Short mmCIF file of N, CA and C in Angstrom, two decimals:
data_model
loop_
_atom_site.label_atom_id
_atom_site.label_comp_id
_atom_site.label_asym_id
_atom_site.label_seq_id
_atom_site.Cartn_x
_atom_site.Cartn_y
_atom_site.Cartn_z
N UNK A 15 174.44 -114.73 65.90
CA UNK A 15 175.65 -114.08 65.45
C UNK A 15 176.46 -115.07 64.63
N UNK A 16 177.57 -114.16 63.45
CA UNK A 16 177.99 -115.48 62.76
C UNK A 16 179.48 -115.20 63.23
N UNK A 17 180.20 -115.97 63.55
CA UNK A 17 181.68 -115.68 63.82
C UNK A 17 182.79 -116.42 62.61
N UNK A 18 183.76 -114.92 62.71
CA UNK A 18 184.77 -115.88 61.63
C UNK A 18 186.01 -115.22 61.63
N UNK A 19 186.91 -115.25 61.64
CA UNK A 19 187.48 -116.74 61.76
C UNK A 19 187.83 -117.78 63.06
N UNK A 20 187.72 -118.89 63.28
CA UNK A 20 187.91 -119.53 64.23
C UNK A 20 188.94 -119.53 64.86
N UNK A 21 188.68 -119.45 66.22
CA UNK A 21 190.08 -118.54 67.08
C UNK A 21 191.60 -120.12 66.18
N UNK A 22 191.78 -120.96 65.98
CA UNK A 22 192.75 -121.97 65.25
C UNK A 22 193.05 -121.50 63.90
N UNK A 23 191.86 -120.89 63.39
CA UNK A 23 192.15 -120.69 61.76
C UNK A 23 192.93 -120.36 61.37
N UNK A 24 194.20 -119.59 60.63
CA UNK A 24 194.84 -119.18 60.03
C UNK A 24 194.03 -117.90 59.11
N UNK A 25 194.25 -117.09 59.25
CA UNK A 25 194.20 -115.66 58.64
C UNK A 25 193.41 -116.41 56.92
N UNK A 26 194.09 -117.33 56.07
CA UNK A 26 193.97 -117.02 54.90
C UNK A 26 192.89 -118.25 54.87
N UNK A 27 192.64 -119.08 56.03
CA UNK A 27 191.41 -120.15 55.90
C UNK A 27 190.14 -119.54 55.98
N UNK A 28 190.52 -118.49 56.66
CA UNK A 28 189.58 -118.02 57.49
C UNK A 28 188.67 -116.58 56.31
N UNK A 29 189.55 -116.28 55.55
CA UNK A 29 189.32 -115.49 54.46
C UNK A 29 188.19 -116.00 53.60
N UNK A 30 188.52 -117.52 53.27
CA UNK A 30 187.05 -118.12 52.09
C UNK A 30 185.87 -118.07 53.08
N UNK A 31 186.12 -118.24 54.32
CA UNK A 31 184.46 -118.75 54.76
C UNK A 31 183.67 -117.54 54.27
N UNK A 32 182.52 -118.18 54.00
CA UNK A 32 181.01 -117.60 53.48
C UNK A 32 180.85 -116.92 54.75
N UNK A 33 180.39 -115.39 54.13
CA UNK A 33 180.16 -114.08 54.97
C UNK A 33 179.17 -113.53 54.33
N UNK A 34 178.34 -112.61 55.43
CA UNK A 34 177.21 -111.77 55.48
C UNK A 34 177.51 -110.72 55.13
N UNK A 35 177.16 -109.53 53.84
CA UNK A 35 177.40 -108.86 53.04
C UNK A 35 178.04 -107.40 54.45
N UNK A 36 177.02 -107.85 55.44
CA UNK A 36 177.50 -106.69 56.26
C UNK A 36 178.95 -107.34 57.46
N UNK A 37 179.19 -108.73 57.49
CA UNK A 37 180.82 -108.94 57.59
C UNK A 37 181.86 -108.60 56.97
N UNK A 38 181.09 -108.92 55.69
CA UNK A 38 182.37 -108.78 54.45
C UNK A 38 182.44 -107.11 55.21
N UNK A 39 181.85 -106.17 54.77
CA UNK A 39 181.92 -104.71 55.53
C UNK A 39 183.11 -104.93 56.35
N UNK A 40 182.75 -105.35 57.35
CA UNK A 40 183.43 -104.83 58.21
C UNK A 40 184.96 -105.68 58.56
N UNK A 41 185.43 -106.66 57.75
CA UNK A 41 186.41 -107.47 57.43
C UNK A 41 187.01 -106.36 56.35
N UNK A 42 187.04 -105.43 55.62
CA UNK A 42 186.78 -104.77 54.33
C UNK A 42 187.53 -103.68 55.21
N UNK A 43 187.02 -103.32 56.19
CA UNK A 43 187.08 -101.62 57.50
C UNK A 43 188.05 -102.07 57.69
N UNK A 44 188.21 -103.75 58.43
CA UNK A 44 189.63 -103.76 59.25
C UNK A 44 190.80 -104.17 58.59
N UNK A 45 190.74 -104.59 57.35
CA UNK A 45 191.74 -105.05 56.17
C UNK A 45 192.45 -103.52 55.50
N UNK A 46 192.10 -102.48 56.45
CA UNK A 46 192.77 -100.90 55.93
C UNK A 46 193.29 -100.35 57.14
N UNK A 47 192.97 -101.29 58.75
CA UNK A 47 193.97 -100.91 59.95
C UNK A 47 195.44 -101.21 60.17
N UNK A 48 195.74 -100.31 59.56
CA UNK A 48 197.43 -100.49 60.34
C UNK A 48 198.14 -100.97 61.67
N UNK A 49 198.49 -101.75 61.65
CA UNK A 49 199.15 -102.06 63.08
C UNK A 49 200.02 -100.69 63.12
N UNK A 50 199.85 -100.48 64.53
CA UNK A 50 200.97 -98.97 64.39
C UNK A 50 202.17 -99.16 64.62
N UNK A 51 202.77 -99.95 65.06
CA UNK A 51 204.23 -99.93 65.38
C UNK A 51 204.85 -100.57 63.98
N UNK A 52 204.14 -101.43 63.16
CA UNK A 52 204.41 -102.07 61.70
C UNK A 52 203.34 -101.61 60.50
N UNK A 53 203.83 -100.66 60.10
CA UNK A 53 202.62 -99.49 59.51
C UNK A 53 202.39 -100.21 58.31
N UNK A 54 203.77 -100.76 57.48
CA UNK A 54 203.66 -101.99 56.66
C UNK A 54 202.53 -103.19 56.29
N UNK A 55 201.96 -103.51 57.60
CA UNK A 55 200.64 -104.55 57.78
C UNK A 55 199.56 -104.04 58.54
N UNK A 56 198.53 -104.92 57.88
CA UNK A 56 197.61 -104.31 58.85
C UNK A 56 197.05 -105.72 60.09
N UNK A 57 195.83 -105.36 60.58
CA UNK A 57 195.85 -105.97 62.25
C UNK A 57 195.33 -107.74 61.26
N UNK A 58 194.90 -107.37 60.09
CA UNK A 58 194.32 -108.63 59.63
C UNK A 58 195.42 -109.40 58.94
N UNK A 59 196.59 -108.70 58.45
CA UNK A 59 197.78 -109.61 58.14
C UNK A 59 198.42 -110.30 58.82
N UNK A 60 198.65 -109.77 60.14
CA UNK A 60 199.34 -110.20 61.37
C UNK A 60 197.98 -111.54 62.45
N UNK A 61 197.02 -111.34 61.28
CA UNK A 61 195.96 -112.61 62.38
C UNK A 61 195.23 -111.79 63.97
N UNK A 62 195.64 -110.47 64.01
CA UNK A 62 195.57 -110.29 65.36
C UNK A 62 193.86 -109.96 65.44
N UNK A 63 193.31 -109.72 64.13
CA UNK A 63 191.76 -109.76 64.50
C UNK A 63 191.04 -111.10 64.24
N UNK A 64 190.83 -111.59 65.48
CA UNK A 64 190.22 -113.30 64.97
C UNK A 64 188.82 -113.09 64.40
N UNK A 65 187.91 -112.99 64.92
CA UNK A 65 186.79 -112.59 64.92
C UNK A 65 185.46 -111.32 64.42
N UNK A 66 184.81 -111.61 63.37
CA UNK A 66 183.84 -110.47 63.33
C UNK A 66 182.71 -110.85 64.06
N UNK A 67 181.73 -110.64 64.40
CA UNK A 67 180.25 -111.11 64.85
C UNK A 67 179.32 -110.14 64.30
N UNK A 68 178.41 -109.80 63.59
CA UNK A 68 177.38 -108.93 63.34
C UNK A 68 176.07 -109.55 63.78
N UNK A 69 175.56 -108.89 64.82
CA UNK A 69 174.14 -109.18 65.41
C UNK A 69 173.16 -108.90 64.23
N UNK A 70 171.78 -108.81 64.21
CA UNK A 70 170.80 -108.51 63.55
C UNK A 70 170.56 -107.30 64.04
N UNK A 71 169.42 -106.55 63.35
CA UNK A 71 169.41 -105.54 63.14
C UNK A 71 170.49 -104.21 63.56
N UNK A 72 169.91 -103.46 65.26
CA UNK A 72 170.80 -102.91 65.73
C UNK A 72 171.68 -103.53 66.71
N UNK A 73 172.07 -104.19 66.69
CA UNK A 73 173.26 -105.00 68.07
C UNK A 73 174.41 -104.82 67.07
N UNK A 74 175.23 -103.91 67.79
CA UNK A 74 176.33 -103.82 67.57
C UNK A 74 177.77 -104.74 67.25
N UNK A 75 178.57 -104.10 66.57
CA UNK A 75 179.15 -105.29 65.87
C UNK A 75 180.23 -105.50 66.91
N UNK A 76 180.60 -107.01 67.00
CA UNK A 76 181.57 -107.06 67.65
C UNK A 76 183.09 -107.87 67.08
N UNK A 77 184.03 -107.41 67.54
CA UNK A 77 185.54 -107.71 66.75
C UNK A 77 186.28 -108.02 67.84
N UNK A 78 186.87 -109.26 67.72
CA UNK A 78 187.64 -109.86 68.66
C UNK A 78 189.07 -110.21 68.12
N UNK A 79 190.10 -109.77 69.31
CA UNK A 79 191.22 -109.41 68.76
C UNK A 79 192.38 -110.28 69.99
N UNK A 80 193.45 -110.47 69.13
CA UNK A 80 194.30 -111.18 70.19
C UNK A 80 195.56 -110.75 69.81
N UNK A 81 195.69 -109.34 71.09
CA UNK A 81 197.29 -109.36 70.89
C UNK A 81 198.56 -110.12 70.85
N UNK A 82 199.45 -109.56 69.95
CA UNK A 82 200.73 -110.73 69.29
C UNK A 82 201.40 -110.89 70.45
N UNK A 83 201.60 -110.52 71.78
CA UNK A 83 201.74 -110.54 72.99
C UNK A 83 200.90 -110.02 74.29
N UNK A 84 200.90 -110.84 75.60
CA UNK A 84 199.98 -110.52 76.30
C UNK A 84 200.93 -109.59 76.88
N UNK A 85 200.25 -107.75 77.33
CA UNK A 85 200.33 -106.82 77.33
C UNK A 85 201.19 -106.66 76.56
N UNK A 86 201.01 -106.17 75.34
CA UNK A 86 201.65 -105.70 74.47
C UNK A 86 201.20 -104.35 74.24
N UNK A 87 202.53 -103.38 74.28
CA UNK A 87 201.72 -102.11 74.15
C UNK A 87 201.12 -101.56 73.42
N UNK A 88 200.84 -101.55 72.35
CA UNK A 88 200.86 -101.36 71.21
C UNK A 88 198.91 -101.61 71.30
N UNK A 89 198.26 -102.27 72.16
CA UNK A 89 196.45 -103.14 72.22
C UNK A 89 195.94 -102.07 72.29
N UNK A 90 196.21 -101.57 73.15
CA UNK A 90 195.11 -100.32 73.39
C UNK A 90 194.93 -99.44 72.58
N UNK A 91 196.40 -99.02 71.64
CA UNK A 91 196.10 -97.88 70.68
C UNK A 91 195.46 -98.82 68.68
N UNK A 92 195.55 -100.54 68.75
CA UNK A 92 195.63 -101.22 67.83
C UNK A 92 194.10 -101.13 68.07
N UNK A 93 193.00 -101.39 69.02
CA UNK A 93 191.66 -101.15 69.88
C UNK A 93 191.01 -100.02 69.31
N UNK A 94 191.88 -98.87 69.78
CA UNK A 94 191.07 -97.28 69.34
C UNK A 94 191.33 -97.15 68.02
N UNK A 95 192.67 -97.58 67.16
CA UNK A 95 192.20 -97.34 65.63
C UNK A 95 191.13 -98.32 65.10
N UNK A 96 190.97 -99.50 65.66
CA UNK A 96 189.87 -100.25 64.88
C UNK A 96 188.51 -99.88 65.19
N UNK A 97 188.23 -99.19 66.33
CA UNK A 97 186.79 -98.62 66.85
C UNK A 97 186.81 -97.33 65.76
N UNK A 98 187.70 -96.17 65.86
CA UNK A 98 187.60 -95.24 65.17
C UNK A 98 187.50 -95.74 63.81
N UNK A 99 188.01 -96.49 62.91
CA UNK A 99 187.91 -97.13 61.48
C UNK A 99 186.35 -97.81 61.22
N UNK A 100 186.21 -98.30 62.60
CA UNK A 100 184.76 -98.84 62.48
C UNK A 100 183.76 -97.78 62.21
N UNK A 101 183.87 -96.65 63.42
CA UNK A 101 182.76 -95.84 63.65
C UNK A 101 182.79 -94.77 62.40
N UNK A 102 184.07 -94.29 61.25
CA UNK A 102 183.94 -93.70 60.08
C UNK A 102 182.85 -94.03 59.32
N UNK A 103 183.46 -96.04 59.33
CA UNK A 103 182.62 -96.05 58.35
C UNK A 103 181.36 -96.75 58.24
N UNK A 104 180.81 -96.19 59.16
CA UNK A 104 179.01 -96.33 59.86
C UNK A 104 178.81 -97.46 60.93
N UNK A 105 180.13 -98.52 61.45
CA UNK A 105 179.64 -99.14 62.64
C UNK A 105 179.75 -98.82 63.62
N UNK A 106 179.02 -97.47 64.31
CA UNK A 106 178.96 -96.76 65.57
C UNK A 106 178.51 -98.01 66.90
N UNK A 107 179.37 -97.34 67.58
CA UNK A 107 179.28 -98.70 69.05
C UNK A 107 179.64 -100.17 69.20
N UNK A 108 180.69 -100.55 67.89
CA UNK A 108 181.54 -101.22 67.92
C UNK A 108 181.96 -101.96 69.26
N UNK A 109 182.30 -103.44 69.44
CA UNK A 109 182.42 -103.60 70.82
C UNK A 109 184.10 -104.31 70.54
N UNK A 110 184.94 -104.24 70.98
CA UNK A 110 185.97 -104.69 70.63
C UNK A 110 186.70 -105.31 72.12
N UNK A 111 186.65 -106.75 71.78
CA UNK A 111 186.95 -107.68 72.68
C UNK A 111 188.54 -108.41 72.20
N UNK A 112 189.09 -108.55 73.80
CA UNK A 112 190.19 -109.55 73.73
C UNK A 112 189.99 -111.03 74.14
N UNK A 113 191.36 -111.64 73.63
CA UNK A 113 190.97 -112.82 73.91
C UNK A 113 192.17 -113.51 73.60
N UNK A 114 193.03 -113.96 74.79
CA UNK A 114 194.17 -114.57 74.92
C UNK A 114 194.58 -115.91 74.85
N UNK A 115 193.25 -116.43 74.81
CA UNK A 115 193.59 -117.62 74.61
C UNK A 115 191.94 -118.79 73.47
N UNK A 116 193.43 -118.90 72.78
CA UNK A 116 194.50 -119.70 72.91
C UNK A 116 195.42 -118.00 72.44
N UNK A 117 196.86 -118.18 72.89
CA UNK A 117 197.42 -117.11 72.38
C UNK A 117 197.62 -117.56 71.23
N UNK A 118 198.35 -115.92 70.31
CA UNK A 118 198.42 -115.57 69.24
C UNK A 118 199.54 -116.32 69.07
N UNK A 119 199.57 -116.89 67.83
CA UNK A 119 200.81 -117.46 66.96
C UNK A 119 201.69 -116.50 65.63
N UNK A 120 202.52 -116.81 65.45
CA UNK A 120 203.08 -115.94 64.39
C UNK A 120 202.45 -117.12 63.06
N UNK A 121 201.98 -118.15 63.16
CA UNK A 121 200.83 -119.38 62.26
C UNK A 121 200.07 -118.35 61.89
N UNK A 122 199.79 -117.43 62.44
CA UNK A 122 198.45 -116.60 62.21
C UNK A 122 198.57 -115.41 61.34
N UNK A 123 199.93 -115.31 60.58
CA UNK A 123 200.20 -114.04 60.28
C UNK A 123 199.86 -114.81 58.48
N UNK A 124 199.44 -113.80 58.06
CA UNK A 124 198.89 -114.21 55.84
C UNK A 124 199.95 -114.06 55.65
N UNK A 125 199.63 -115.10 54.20
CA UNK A 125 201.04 -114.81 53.45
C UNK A 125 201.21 -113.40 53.00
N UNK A 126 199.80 -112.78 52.99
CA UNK A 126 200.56 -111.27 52.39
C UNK A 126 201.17 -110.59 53.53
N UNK A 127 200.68 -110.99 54.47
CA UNK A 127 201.51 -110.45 55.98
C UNK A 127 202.49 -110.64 55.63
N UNK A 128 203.45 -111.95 55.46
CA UNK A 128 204.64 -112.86 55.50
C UNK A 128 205.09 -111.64 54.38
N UNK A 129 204.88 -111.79 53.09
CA UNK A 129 205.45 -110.98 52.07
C UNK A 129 205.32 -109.22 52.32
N UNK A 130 204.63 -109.00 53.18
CA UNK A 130 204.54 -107.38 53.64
C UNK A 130 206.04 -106.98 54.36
N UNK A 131 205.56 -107.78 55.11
CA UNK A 131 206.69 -107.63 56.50
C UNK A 131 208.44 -107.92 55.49
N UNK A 132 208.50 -108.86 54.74
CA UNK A 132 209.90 -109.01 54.39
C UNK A 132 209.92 -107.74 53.13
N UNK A 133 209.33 -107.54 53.03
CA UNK A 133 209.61 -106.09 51.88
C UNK A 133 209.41 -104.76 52.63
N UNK A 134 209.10 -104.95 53.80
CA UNK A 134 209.52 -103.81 54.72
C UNK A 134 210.50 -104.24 55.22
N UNK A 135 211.46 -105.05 55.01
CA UNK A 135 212.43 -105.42 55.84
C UNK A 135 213.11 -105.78 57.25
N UNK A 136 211.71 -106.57 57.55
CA UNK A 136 211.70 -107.48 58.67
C UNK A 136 211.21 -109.14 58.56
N UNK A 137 212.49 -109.89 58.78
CA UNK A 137 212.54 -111.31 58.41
C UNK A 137 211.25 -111.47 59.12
N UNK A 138 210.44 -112.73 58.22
CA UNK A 138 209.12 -112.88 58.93
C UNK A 138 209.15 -114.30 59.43
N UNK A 139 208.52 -115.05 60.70
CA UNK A 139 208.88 -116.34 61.29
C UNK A 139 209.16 -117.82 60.30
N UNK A 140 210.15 -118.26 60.64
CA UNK A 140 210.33 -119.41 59.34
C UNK A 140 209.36 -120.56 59.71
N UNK A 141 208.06 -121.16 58.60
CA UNK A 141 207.86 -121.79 58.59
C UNK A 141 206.84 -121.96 59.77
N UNK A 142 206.26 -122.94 60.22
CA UNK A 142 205.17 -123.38 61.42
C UNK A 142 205.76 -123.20 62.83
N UNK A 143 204.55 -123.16 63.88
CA UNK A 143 205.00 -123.67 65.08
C UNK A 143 205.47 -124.72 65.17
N UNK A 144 204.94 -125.80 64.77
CA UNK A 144 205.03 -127.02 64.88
C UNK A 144 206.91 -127.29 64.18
N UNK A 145 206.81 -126.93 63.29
CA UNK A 145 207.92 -127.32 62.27
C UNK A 145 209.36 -126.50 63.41
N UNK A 146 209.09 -125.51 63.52
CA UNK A 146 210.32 -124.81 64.95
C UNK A 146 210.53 -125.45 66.03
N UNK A 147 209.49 -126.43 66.47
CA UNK A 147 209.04 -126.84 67.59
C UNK A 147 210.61 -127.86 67.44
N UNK A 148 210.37 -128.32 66.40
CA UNK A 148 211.38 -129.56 66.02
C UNK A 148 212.92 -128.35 66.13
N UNK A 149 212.80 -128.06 65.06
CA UNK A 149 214.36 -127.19 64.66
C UNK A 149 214.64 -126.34 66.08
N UNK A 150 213.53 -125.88 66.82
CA UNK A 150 214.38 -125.25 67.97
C UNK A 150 214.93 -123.36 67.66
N UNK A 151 216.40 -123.43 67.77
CA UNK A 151 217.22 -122.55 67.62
C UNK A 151 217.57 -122.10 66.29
N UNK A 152 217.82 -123.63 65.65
CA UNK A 152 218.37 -124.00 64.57
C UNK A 152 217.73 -123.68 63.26
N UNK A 153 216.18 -123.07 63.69
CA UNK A 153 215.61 -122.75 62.40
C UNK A 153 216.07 -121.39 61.77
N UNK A 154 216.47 -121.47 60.50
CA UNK A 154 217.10 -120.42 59.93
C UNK A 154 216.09 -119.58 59.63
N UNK A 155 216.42 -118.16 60.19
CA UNK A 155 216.58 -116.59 59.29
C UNK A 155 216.50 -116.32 58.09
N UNK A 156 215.34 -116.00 57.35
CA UNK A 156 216.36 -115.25 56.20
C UNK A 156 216.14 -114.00 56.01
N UNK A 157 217.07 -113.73 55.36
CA UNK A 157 217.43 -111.88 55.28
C UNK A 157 216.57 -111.77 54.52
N UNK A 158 215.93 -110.42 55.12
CA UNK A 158 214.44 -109.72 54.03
C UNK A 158 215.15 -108.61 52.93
N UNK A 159 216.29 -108.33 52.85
CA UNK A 159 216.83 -107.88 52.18
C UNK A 159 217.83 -108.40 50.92
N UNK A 160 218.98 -109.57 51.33
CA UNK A 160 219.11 -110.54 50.39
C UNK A 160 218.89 -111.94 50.33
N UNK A 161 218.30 -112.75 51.22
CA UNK A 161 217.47 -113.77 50.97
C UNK A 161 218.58 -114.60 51.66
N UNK A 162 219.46 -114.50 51.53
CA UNK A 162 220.59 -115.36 52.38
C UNK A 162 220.22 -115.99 53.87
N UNK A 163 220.50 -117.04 54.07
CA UNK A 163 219.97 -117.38 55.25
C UNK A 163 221.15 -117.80 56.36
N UNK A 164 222.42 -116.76 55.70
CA UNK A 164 223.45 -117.31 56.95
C UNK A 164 222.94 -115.43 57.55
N UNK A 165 222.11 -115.95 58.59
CA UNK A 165 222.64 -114.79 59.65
C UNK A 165 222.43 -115.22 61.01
N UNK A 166 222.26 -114.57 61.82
CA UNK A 166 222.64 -114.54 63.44
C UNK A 166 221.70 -113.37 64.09
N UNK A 167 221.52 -114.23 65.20
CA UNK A 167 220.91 -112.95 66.01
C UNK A 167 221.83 -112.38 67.03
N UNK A 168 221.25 -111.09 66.89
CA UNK A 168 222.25 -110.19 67.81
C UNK A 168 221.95 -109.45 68.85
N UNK A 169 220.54 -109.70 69.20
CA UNK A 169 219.93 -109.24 70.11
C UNK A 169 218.60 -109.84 70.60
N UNK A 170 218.44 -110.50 71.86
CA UNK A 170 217.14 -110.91 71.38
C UNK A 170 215.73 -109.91 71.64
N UNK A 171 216.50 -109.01 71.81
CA UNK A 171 215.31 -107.85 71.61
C UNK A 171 215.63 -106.62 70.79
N UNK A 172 214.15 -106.13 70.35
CA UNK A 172 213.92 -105.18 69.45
C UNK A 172 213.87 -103.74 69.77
N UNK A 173 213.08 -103.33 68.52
CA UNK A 173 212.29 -102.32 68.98
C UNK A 173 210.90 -102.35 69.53
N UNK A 174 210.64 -103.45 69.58
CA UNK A 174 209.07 -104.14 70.08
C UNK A 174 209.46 -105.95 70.57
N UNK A 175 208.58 -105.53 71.57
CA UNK A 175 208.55 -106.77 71.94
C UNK A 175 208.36 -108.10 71.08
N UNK A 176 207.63 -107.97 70.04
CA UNK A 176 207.61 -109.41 69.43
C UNK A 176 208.44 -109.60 68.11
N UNK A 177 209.62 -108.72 68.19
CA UNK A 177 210.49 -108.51 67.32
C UNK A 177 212.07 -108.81 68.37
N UNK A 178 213.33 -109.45 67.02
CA UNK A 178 214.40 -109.92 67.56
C UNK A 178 215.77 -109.35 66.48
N UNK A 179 216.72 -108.88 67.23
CA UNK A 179 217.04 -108.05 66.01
C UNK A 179 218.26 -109.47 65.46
N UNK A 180 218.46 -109.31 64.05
CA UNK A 180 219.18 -109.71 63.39
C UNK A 180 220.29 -109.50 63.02
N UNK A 181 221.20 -109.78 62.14
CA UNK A 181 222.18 -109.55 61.16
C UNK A 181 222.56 -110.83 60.37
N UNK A 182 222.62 -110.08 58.92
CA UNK A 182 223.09 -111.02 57.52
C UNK A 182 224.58 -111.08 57.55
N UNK A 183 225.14 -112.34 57.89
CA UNK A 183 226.42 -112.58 57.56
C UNK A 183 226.81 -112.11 55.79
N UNK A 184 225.98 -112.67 55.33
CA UNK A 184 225.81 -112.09 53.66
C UNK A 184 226.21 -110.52 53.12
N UNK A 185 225.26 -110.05 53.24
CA UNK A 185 225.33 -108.37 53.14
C UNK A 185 225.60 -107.61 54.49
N UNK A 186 225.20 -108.18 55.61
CA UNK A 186 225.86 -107.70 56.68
C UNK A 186 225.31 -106.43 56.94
N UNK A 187 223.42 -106.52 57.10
CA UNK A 187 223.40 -105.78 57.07
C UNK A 187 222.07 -106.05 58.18
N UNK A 188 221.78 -105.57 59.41
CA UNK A 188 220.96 -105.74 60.62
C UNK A 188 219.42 -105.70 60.12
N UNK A 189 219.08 -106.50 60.44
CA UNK A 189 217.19 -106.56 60.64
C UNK A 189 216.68 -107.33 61.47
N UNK A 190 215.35 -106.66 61.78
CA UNK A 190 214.81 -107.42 62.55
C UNK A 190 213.89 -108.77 62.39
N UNK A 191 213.64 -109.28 62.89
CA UNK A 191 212.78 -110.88 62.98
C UNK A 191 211.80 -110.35 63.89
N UNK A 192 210.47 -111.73 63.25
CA UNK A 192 209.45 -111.12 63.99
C UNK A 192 209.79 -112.89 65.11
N UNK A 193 209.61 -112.59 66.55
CA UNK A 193 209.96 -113.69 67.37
C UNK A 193 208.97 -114.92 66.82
N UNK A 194 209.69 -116.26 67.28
CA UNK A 194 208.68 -117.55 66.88
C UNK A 194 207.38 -117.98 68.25
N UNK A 195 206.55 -118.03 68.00
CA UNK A 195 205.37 -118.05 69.39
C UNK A 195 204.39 -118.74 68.46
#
C-alpha cells in the first residue's frame, strides 16, 4: 500500500508527493467533500483527511481521517459523505479509518483552506503552532472581513466546537475564528 500524506505533513507538502494514477482518483473524490458544518472547505482543506492507501487489485481503498476535534460531531456525518463520494465514484467498500493521534492541528489546514475560510468569513488560525506557542493569547486576529487586526474575542465558543467567536474593533462587526490547536 502507498500512503500519503504523512500523518506531520501539512496538507500542501503532502499534495506534490508522487501518486498512483488510482490515488490521484481518489485524492480528486475527496478534494469535492465538503466539511458540513463549513460548506466553504472541503475535508482536504482543513487537513482532516491524512491518508489515502490503495491496495492492488481488489483490496479496498482505505482513507484515514483525523477529526479537528476528538468527538467532534460533525465525524460521523464528515465519514458517511466521504464513503458515499467514494462509492459514486466507483470505490465501493471504502474503509474509512480514524486516527487521533498525533491530533489534528489547525498547521494542517491549505492555504486554500486559510483563503477559503477568510472569504467565507471566518478568521483563519494566525500563523503556526509553534509561532502561538510563543505569542500565547497575544497572537492577533484578523478580521476576514476588513483585515484589521484590532479585535477581541467575545466568546470563547461558537457555533462549533473548533470555532471562537470574534469581533472587529474596526468595522465592528462579529466573526468567528477557527480555535489555535
Amino acid at each position: 500500500m502507498t500512503a500519503s500524506p504523512t500523518p506531520q505533513a501539512r496538507p500542501e507538502a503532502a499534495a506534490s508527493a508522487p501518486r498512483t494514477a488510482a490515488e490521484q482518483a481518489v485524492w480528486a473524490v475527496l478534494a469535492g467533500v465538503n466539511d458540513p458544518e463549513i460548506p466553504a472547505v472541503t475535508v482536504v482543506d482543513l487537513g482532516i483527511v491524512r491518508r489515502v492507501e490503495v491496495g492492488a487489485g481488489d483490496a479496498p481503498v482505505r482513507v484515514v481521517i483525523t477529526p479537528t476535534y476528538t468527538g467532534c460531531p460533525a465525524t460521523d456525518i464528515i465519514t458517511f459523505l466521504i464513503r458515499t463520494a467514494l462509492e459514486t465514484a466507483g470505490f465501493a467498500g471504502a474503509e474509512i479509518v480514524q486516527e487521533i493521534d498525533p491530533p489534528w492541528t489547525t498547521d494542517w489546514i491549505s492555504k486554500d483552506g486559510r483563503r477559503k475560510l477568510r472569504e467565507y468569513g471566518i478568521a483563519p488560525p494566525p500563523g503556526s503552532t509553534s509561532k502561538r506557542a510563543l505569542l500565547g493569547e497575544s497572537a492577533e486576529i484578523e478580521c476576514p472581513r476588513c483585515g484589521s487586526r484590532e479585535t477581541e474575542r467575545i466568546s470563547q465558543f461558537s457555533s462549533t466546537p473548533c470555532k471562537a467567536l470574534h469581533r472587529c474593533r474596526s468595522c465592528l462587526e462579529p466573526f468567528e475564528a477557527f480555535k489555535c490547536h
